[in-house]
């Protein structure tokens, strides 16, 4: 990715556009062609995006509150990979175009709150417009780890419209955070059934080595907690809740009366 466009990606609205397009395209590819892949903005520190050979161009034209064109450019071999390896170059391009059309039905809704009503048309194009600026590089990796490149060229009008959302940063920032939170929630679901051991602490006491060696059957150790003080629920040595000790079917239990702030690891 060129350094000039890296600076443009610092704008949250432009980054939100690229990440939202990538997410919706990945969903559309899976639903339309059966290809499962992860599409994200290319990391300039990682391996370079594959070179586009025999590029195929598609034009996404926005109208309404957000206007201008975005060109999606994909190499012919990458179109074949993303379209599921169907025979015939025209079939590959048509299948990929169908995926973009599916994206066009949902992508405008992502900008409605900031820009108002937005419509989107998608069509094959002979080439990018001469005024299109440098591309956002997207990298699509399939289940085998093979990478395909997708370049997004934004016309100045569309780029300016996205960047003008800076004045409504709260909404845009919320949308960006929503995407990140959605990914985090999906990752969190993977570990929700992991079992953790918790401990009830009725109190504690510091003993000298001599006092410990003097312990014998019948010895009484006085704790630092009164009978009516709450019992602590411990997780990995940290207090996560307090409550009252109860007896449940002959076993100790805890009736929670206070939940502390989540433990951060």
mmCIF file of C-alpha atoms in Angstrom:
data_model
loop_
_atom_site.group_PDB
_atom_site.id
_atom_site.type_symbol
_atom_site.label_atom_id
_atom_site.label_comp_id
_atom_site.label_asym_id
_atom_site.label_seq_id
_atom_site.Cartn_x
_atom_site.Cartn_y
_atom_site.Cartn_z
ATOM 1 C CA UNK A 1 0.000 0.000 0.000
ATOM 2 C CA UNK A 2 1.403 3.397 -0.905
ATOM 3 C CA UNK A 3 2.339 5.709 1.949
ATOM 4 C CA UNK A 4 0.030 8.475 0.669
ATOM 5 C CA UNK A 5 -3.015 6.297 0.929
ATOM 6 C CA UNK A 6 -1.932 4.933 4.301
ATOM 7 C CA UNK A 7 -2.422 8.497 5.551
ATOM 8 C CA UNK A 8 -5.935 8.552 4.078
ATOM 9 C CA UNK A 9 -6.739 5.284 5.841
ATOM 10 C CA UNK A 10 -6.037 7.047 9.133
ATOM 11 C CA UNK A 11 -9.461 8.641 8.642
ATOM 12 C CA UNK A 12 -11.958 6.395 10.434
ATOM 13 C CA UNK A 13 -14.680 6.822 7.811
ATOM 14 C CA UNK A 14 -12.420 5.654 4.954
ATOM 15 C CA UNK A 15 -11.175 2.686 6.972
ATOM 16 C CA UNK A 16 -14.754 1.855 7.928
ATOM 17 C CA UNK A 17 -15.718 1.856 4.238
ATOM 18 C CA UNK A 18 -12.896 -0.544 3.349
ATOM 19 C CA UNK A 19 -13.434 -2.938 6.269
ATOM 20 C CA UNK A 20 -17.220 -2.982 5.787
ATOM 21 C CA UNK A 21 -16.863 -3.686 2.058
ATOM 22 C CA UNK A 22 -14.380 -6.479 2.822
ATOM 23 C CA UNK A 23 -16.658 -8.085 5.427
ATOM 24 C CA UNK A 24 -19.760 -7.972 3.229
ATOM 25 C CA UNK A 25 -17.852 -9.289 0.209
ATOM 26 C CA UNK A 26 -16.524 -12.244 2.212
ATOM 27 C CA UNK A 27 -20.077 -13.063 3.325
ATOM 28 C CA UNK A 28 -21.358 -12.722 -0.239
ATOM 29 C CA UNK A 29 -18.629 -14.955 -1.683
ATOM 30 C CA UNK A 30 -19.474 -17.692 0.773
ATOM 31 C CA UNK A 31 -23.193 -17.435 0.084
ATOM 32 C CA UNK A 32 -22.920 -17.089 -3.706
ATOM 33 C CA UNK A 33 -19.893 -19.151 -4.765
ATOM 34 C CA UNK A 34 -19.294 -21.264 -1.653
ATOM 35 C CA UNK A 35 -15.770 -19.887 -1.240
ATOM 36 C CA UNK A 36 -14.812 -19.247 2.389
ATOM 37 C CA UNK A 37 -12.160 -16.577 2.824
ATOM 38 C CA UNK A 38 -11.058 -13.787 5.119
ATOM 39 C CA UNK A 39 -10.796 -10.360 3.487
ATOM 40 C CA UNK A 40 -9.094 -7.472 5.254
ATOM 41 C CA UNK A 41 -6.990 -4.401 4.583
ATOM 42 C CA UNK A 42 -3.518 -5.543 3.619
ATOM 43 C CA UNK A 43 -0.838 -5.142 6.251
ATOM 44 C CA UNK A 44 2.079 -3.191 4.743
ATOM 45 C CA UNK A 45 4.424 -4.925 7.192
ATOM 46 C CA UNK A 46 3.348 -8.404 6.053
ATOM 47 C CA UNK A 47 3.973 -10.130 2.739
ATOM 48 C CA UNK A 48 3.133 -7.935 -0.275
ATOM 49 C CA UNK A 49 -0.245 -8.346 -1.945
ATOM 50 C CA UNK A 50 -0.060 -10.623 -5.011
ATOM 51 C CA UNK A 51 0.460 -8.838 -8.322
ATOM 52 C CA UNK A 52 -2.669 -8.425 -10.448
ATOM 53 C CA UNK A 53 -2.412 -10.161 -13.823
ATOM 54 C CA UNK A 54 -5.035 -9.396 -16.486
ATOM 55 C CA UNK A 55 -7.011 -7.133 -14.146
ATOM 56 C CA UNK A 56 -10.795 -7.229 -14.260
ATOM 57 C CA UNK A 57 -12.591 -3.996 -13.317
ATOM 58 C CA UNK A 58 -15.933 -3.478 -11.588
ATOM 59 C CA UNK A 59 -17.508 -0.098 -10.858
ATOM 60 C CA UNK A 60 -19.596 0.649 -7.755
ATOM 61 C CA UNK A 61 -21.469 3.931 -8.221
ATOM 62 C CA UNK A 62 -22.910 5.609 -5.121
ATOM 63 C CA UNK A 63 -25.733 8.126 -5.384
ATOM 64 C CA UNK A 64 -27.657 10.158 -2.834
ATOM 65 C CA UNK A 65 -26.165 11.395 0.427
ATOM 66 C CA UNK A 66 -22.890 9.677 -0.475
ATOM 67 C CA UNK A 67 -21.960 10.073 -4.139
ATOM 68 C CA UNK A 68 -19.087 9.000 -6.346
ATOM 69 C CA UNK A 69 -17.554 5.818 -7.708
ATOM 70 C CA UNK A 70 -15.357 3.079 -6.322
ATOM 71 C CA UNK A 71 -13.611 0.642 -8.647
ATOM 72 C CA UNK A 72 -12.881 -2.900 -7.504
ATOM 73 C CA UNK A 73 -9.988 -4.364 -9.490
ATOM 74 C CA UNK A 74 -9.149 -8.083 -9.322
ATOM 75 C CA UNK A 75 -6.654 -10.135 -11.327
ATOM 76 C CA UNK A 76 -8.175 -12.759 -13.624
ATOM 77 C CA UNK A 77 -6.587 -15.644 -11.712
ATOM 78 C CA UNK A 78 -7.881 -14.207 -8.446
ATOM 79 C CA UNK A 79 -11.369 -13.810 -9.935
ATOM 80 C CA UNK A 80 -11.267 -17.514 -10.788
ATOM 81 C CA UNK A 81 -10.154 -18.433 -7.261
ATOM 82 C CA UNK A 82 -12.759 -16.251 -5.562
ATOM 83 C CA UNK A 83 -15.525 -17.359 -7.934
ATOM 84 C CA UNK A 84 -15.005 -20.992 -7.000
ATOM 85 C CA UNK A 85 -12.965 -22.142 -9.994
ATOM 86 C CA UNK A 86 -15.919 -22.266 -12.356
ATOM 87 C CA UNK A 87 -15.047 -22.838 -16.021
ATOM 88 C CA UNK A 88 -14.901 -19.938 -18.436
ATOM 89 C CA UNK A 89 -13.535 -16.443 -17.882
ATOM 90 C CA UNK A 90 -16.926 -14.814 -18.480
ATOM 91 C CA UNK A 91 -18.533 -17.135 -15.929
ATOM 92 C CA UNK A 92 -15.883 -16.178 -13.368
ATOM 93 C CA UNK A 93 -16.450 -12.477 -13.922
ATOM 94 C CA UNK A 94 -20.220 -12.906 -13.863
ATOM 95 C CA UNK A 95 -20.053 -14.887 -10.625
ATOM 96 C CA UNK A 96 -17.884 -12.224 -9.000
ATOM 97 C CA UNK A 97 -20.212 -9.508 -10.286
ATOM 98 C CA UNK A 98 -23.130 -11.360 -8.674
ATOM 99 C CA UNK A 99 -21.245 -11.246 -5.371
ATOM 100 C CA UNK A 100 -20.727 -7.499 -5.723
ATOM 101 C CA UNK A 101 -24.413 -7.042 -6.532
ATOM 102 C CA UNK A 102 -25.252 -8.839 -3.295
ATOM 103 C CA UNK A 103 -22.918 -6.449 -1.477
ATOM 104 C CA UNK A 104 -24.638 -3.475 -3.141
ATOM 105 C CA UNK A 105 -27.943 -4.430 -1.518
ATOM 106 C CA UNK A 106 -26.554 -4.075 2.018
ATOM 107 C CA UNK A 107 -23.555 -1.737 1.822
ATOM 108 C CA UNK A 108 -25.583 1.534 1.459
ATOM 109 C CA UNK A 109 -27.383 0.843 4.751
ATOM 110 C CA UNK A 110 -24.038 1.082 6.556
ATOM 111 C CA UNK A 111 -23.802 4.798 5.668
ATOM 112 C CA UNK A 112 -27.439 5.841 6.009
ATOM 113 C CA UNK A 113 -27.083 7.134 9.560
ATOM 114 C CA UNK A 114 -24.231 9.455 8.621
ATOM 115 C CA UNK A 115 -25.015 10.431 5.018
ATOM 116 C CA UNK A 116 -28.748 9.844 4.698
ATOM 117 C CA UNK A 117 -30.320 7.676 1.947
ATOM 118 C CA UNK A 118 -27.686 6.132 -0.322
ATOM 119 C CA UNK A 119 -28.128 3.945 -3.419
ATOM 120 C CA UNK A 120 -25.494 1.804 -5.125
ATOM 121 C CA UNK A 121 -25.188 0.403 -8.656
ATOM 122 C CA UNK A 122 -22.620 -2.213 -9.671
ATOM 123 C CA UNK A 123 -21.434 -3.002 -13.196
ATOM 124 C CA UNK A 124 -18.447 -4.392 -15.041
ATOM 125 C CA UNK A 125 -16.114 -1.649 -16.279
ATOM 126 C CA UNK A 126 -13.425 -1.518 -18.966
ATOM 127 C CA UNK A 127 -11.020 0.330 -16.654
ATOM 128 C CA UNK A 128 -10.816 2.746 -13.740
ATOM 129 C CA UNK A 129 -11.663 6.383 -14.252
ATOM 130 C CA UNK A 130 -8.567 8.541 -14.820
ATOM 131 C CA UNK A 131 -9.468 10.564 -11.715
ATOM 132 C CA UNK A 132 -9.489 7.555 -9.363
ATOM 133 C CA UNK A 133 -6.943 7.906 -6.579
ATOM 134 C CA UNK A 134 -4.477 5.326 -5.333
ATOM 135 C CA UNK A 135 -5.963 2.048 -4.173
ATOM 136 C CA UNK A 136 -6.831 0.535 -0.849
ATOM 137 C CA UNK A 137 -5.252 -2.902 -0.977
ATOM 138 C CA UNK A 138 -7.376 -5.755 0.323
ATOM 139 C CA UNK A 139 -6.032 -9.247 0.829
ATOM 140 C CA UNK A 140 -8.351 -12.260 0.602
ATOM 141 C CA UNK A 141 -7.031 -15.500 2.122
ATOM 142 C CA UNK A 142 -8.879 -18.767 1.665
ATOM 143 C CA UNK A 143 -8.924 -21.753 4.017
ATOM 144 C CA UNK A 144 -5.644 -23.000 2.522
ATOM 145 C CA UNK A 145 -3.940 -19.666 3.186
ATOM 146 C CA UNK A 146 -3.684 -18.780 -0.509
ATOM 147 C CA UNK A 147 -3.960 -15.025 -1.038
ATOM 148 C CA UNK A 148 -5.813 -13.009 -3.654
ATOM 149 C CA UNK A 149 -5.632 -9.255 -4.107
ATOM 150 C CA UNK A 150 -8.548 -6.851 -4.450
ATOM 151 C CA UNK A 151 -7.799 -3.178 -5.070
ATOM 152 C CA UNK A 152 -10.342 -0.466 -4.326
ATOM 153 C CA UNK A 153 -9.879 2.783 -6.276
ATOM 154 C CA UNK A 154 -11.954 5.676 -4.917
ATOM 155 C CA UNK A 155 -12.833 8.704 -7.015
ATOM 156 C CA UNK A 156 -12.127 12.043 -5.285
ATOM 157 C CA UNK A 157 -15.856 12.799 -4.920
ATOM 158 C CA UNK A 158 -16.492 9.577 -2.988
ATOM 159 C CA UNK A 159 -13.314 9.966 -0.966
ATOM 160 C CA UNK A 160 -14.257 13.518 -0.033
ATOM 161 C CA UNK A 161 -17.756 12.401 0.938
ATOM 162 C CA UNK A 162 -16.345 9.733 3.242
ATOM 163 C CA UNK A 163 -13.804 12.079 4.761
ATOM 164 C CA UNK A 164 -16.443 14.749 5.356
ATOM 165 C CA UNK A 165 -18.005 12.405 7.902
ATOM 166 C CA UNK A 166 -15.211 13.487 10.241
ATOM 167 C CA UNK A 167 -17.595 16.161 11.540
ATOM 168 C CA UNK A 168 -19.925 13.397 12.642
ATOM 169 C CA UNK A 169 -17.138 11.429 14.233
ATOM 170 C CA UNK A 170 -19.214 10.051 17.080
ATOM 171 C CA UNK A 171 -21.466 8.125 14.702
ATOM 172 C CA UNK A 172 -18.614 6.937 12.516
ATOM 173 C CA UNK A 173 -16.496 5.966 15.503
ATOM 174 C CA UNK A 174 -19.438 4.030 16.914
ATOM 175 C CA UNK A 175 -19.827 2.152 13.637
ATOM 176 C CA UNK A 176 -16.115 1.339 13.514
ATOM 177 C CA UNK A 177 -16.182 0.171 17.113
ATOM 178 C CA UNK A 178 -19.268 -1.909 16.331
ATOM 179 C CA UNK A 179 -17.335 -3.858 13.680
ATOM 180 C CA UNK A 180 -14.439 -4.407 16.077
ATOM 181 C CA UNK A 181 -16.756 -5.419 18.900
ATOM 182 C CA UNK A 182 -18.551 -7.842 16.635
ATOM 183 C CA UNK A 183 -15.275 -9.564 15.799
ATOM 184 C CA UNK A 184 -14.259 -9.583 19.454
ATOM 185 C CA UNK A 185 -17.625 -11.065 20.430
ATOM 186 C CA UNK A 186 -17.212 -13.822 17.849
ATOM 187 C CA UNK A 187 -13.781 -14.651 19.283
ATOM 188 C CA UNK A 188 -15.142 -14.555 22.820
ATOM 189 C CA UNK A 189 -17.828 -17.095 21.949
ATOM 190 C CA UNK A 190 -15.068 -19.618 21.208
ATOM 191 C CA UNK A 191 -13.994 -19.712 24.859
ATOM 192 C CA UNK A 192 -17.296 -19.137 26.666
ATOM 193 C CA UNK A 193 -17.551 -22.815 27.661
ATOM 194 C CA UNK A 194 -14.051 -23.015 29.159
ATOM 195 C CA UNK A 195 -14.347 -23.992 32.832
ATOM 196 C CA UNK A 196 -12.597 -21.848 35.457
ATOM 197 C CA UNK A 197 -12.014 -22.728 39.125
ATOM 198 C CA UNK A 198 -13.284 -20.217 41.675
ATOM 199 C CA UNK A 199 -12.657 -20.163 45.439
ATOM 200 C CA UNK A 200 -14.620 -18.824 48.405
ATOM 201 C CA UNK A 201 -12.480 -16.914 50.923
ATOM 202 C CA UNK A 202 -13.955 -16.544 54.394
ATOM 203 C CA UNK A 203 -10.911 -14.679 55.635
ATOM 204 C CA UNK A 204 -7.143 -14.843 55.945
ATOM 205 C CA UNK A 205 -4.392 -14.644 58.522
ATOM 206 C CA UNK A 206 -0.652 -14.185 58.405
ATOM 207 C CA UNK A 207 1.218 -16.790 60.463
ATOM 208 C CA UNK A 208 4.872 -16.991 61.364
ATOM 209 C CA UNK A 209 6.798 -20.122 60.541
ATOM 210 C CA UNK A 210 6.857 -20.957 64.283
ATOM 211 C CA UNK A 211 3.063 -20.713 64.504
ATOM 212 C CA UNK A 212 2.647 -22.951 61.470
ATOM 213 C CA UNK A 213 4.986 -25.575 62.939
ATOM 214 C CA UNK A 214 3.023 -25.446 66.206
ATOM 215 C CA UNK A 215 -0.242 -26.333 64.481
ATOM 216 C CA UNK A 216 -1.793 -29.564 65.710
ATOM 217 C CA UNK A 217 -5.170 -31.266 65.764
ATOM 218 C CA UNK A 218 -7.502 -29.010 67.737
ATOM 219 C CA UNK A 219 -5.573 -25.791 67.083
ATOM 220 C CA UNK A 220 -7.710 -22.742 66.328
ATOM 221 C CA UNK A 221 -6.622 -20.130 63.773
ATOM 222 C CA UNK A 222 -8.456 -16.813 64.060
ATOM 223 C CA UNK A 223 -9.174 -15.107 60.741
ATOM 224 C CA UNK A 224 -9.216 -11.364 60.037
ATOM 225 C CA UNK A 225 -12.936 -11.272 59.249
ATOM 226 C CA UNK A 226 -16.028 -10.855 61.396
ATOM 227 C CA UNK A 227 -18.860 -13.378 61.143
ATOM 228 C CA UNK A 228 -21.234 -10.845 59.571
ATOM 229 C CA UNK A 229 -18.718 -9.639 56.961
ATOM 230 C CA UNK A 230 -19.243 -10.774 53.323
ATOM 231 C CA UNK A 231 -17.472 -13.780 51.890
ATOM 232 C CA UNK A 232 -15.248 -13.207 48.844
ATOM 233 C CA UNK A 233 -15.423 -15.118 45.548
ATOM 234 C CA UNK A 234 -11.926 -15.464 44.076
ATOM 235 C CA UNK A 235 -10.803 -16.137 40.511
ATOM 236 C CA UNK A 236 -7.088 -16.598 39.929
ATOM 237 C CA UNK A 237 -6.290 -14.794 43.179
ATOM 238 C CA UNK A 238 -8.533 -11.803 42.404
ATOM 239 C CA UNK A 239 -11.819 -10.912 44.110
ATOM 240 C CA UNK A 240 -14.639 -10.892 41.529
ATOM 241 C CA UNK A 241 -17.698 -10.881 43.827
ATOM 242 C CA UNK A 242 -18.819 -10.771 47.463
ATOM 243 C CA UNK A 243 -21.824 -12.278 49.183
ATOM 244 C CA UNK A 244 -23.304 -14.349 51.992
ATOM 245 C CA UNK A 245 -22.326 -17.944 52.754
ATOM 246 C CA UNK A 246 -25.278 -20.348 52.505
ATOM 247 C CA UNK A 247 -25.817 -24.095 52.795
ATOM 248 C CA UNK A 248 -27.237 -25.873 49.730
ATOM 249 C CA UNK A 249 -27.995 -29.589 50.068
ATOM 250 C CA UNK A 250 -25.267 -29.903 52.667
ATOM 251 C CA UNK A 251 -22.713 -27.971 50.587
ATOM 252 C CA UNK A 252 -21.391 -24.462 51.080
ATOM 253 C CA UNK A 253 -22.641 -21.903 48.578
ATOM 254 C CA UNK A 254 -22.567 -18.148 47.988
ATOM 255 C CA UNK A 255 -25.463 -15.753 47.586
ATOM 256 C CA UNK A 256 -23.890 -12.928 45.561
ATOM 257 C CA UNK A 257 -24.612 -9.442 46.857
ATOM 258 C CA UNK A 258 -21.932 -7.479 45.001
ATOM 259 C CA UNK A 259 -20.177 -8.027 41.676
ATOM 260 C CA UNK A 260 -16.936 -6.124 41.283
ATOM 261 C CA UNK A 261 -15.518 -4.652 38.093
ATOM 262 C CA UNK A 262 -14.568 -7.289 35.486
ATOM 263 C CA UNK A 263 -11.091 -8.689 35.969
ATOM 264 C CA UNK A 264 -8.701 -7.547 33.213
ATOM 265 C CA UNK A 265 -5.828 -9.868 32.347
#
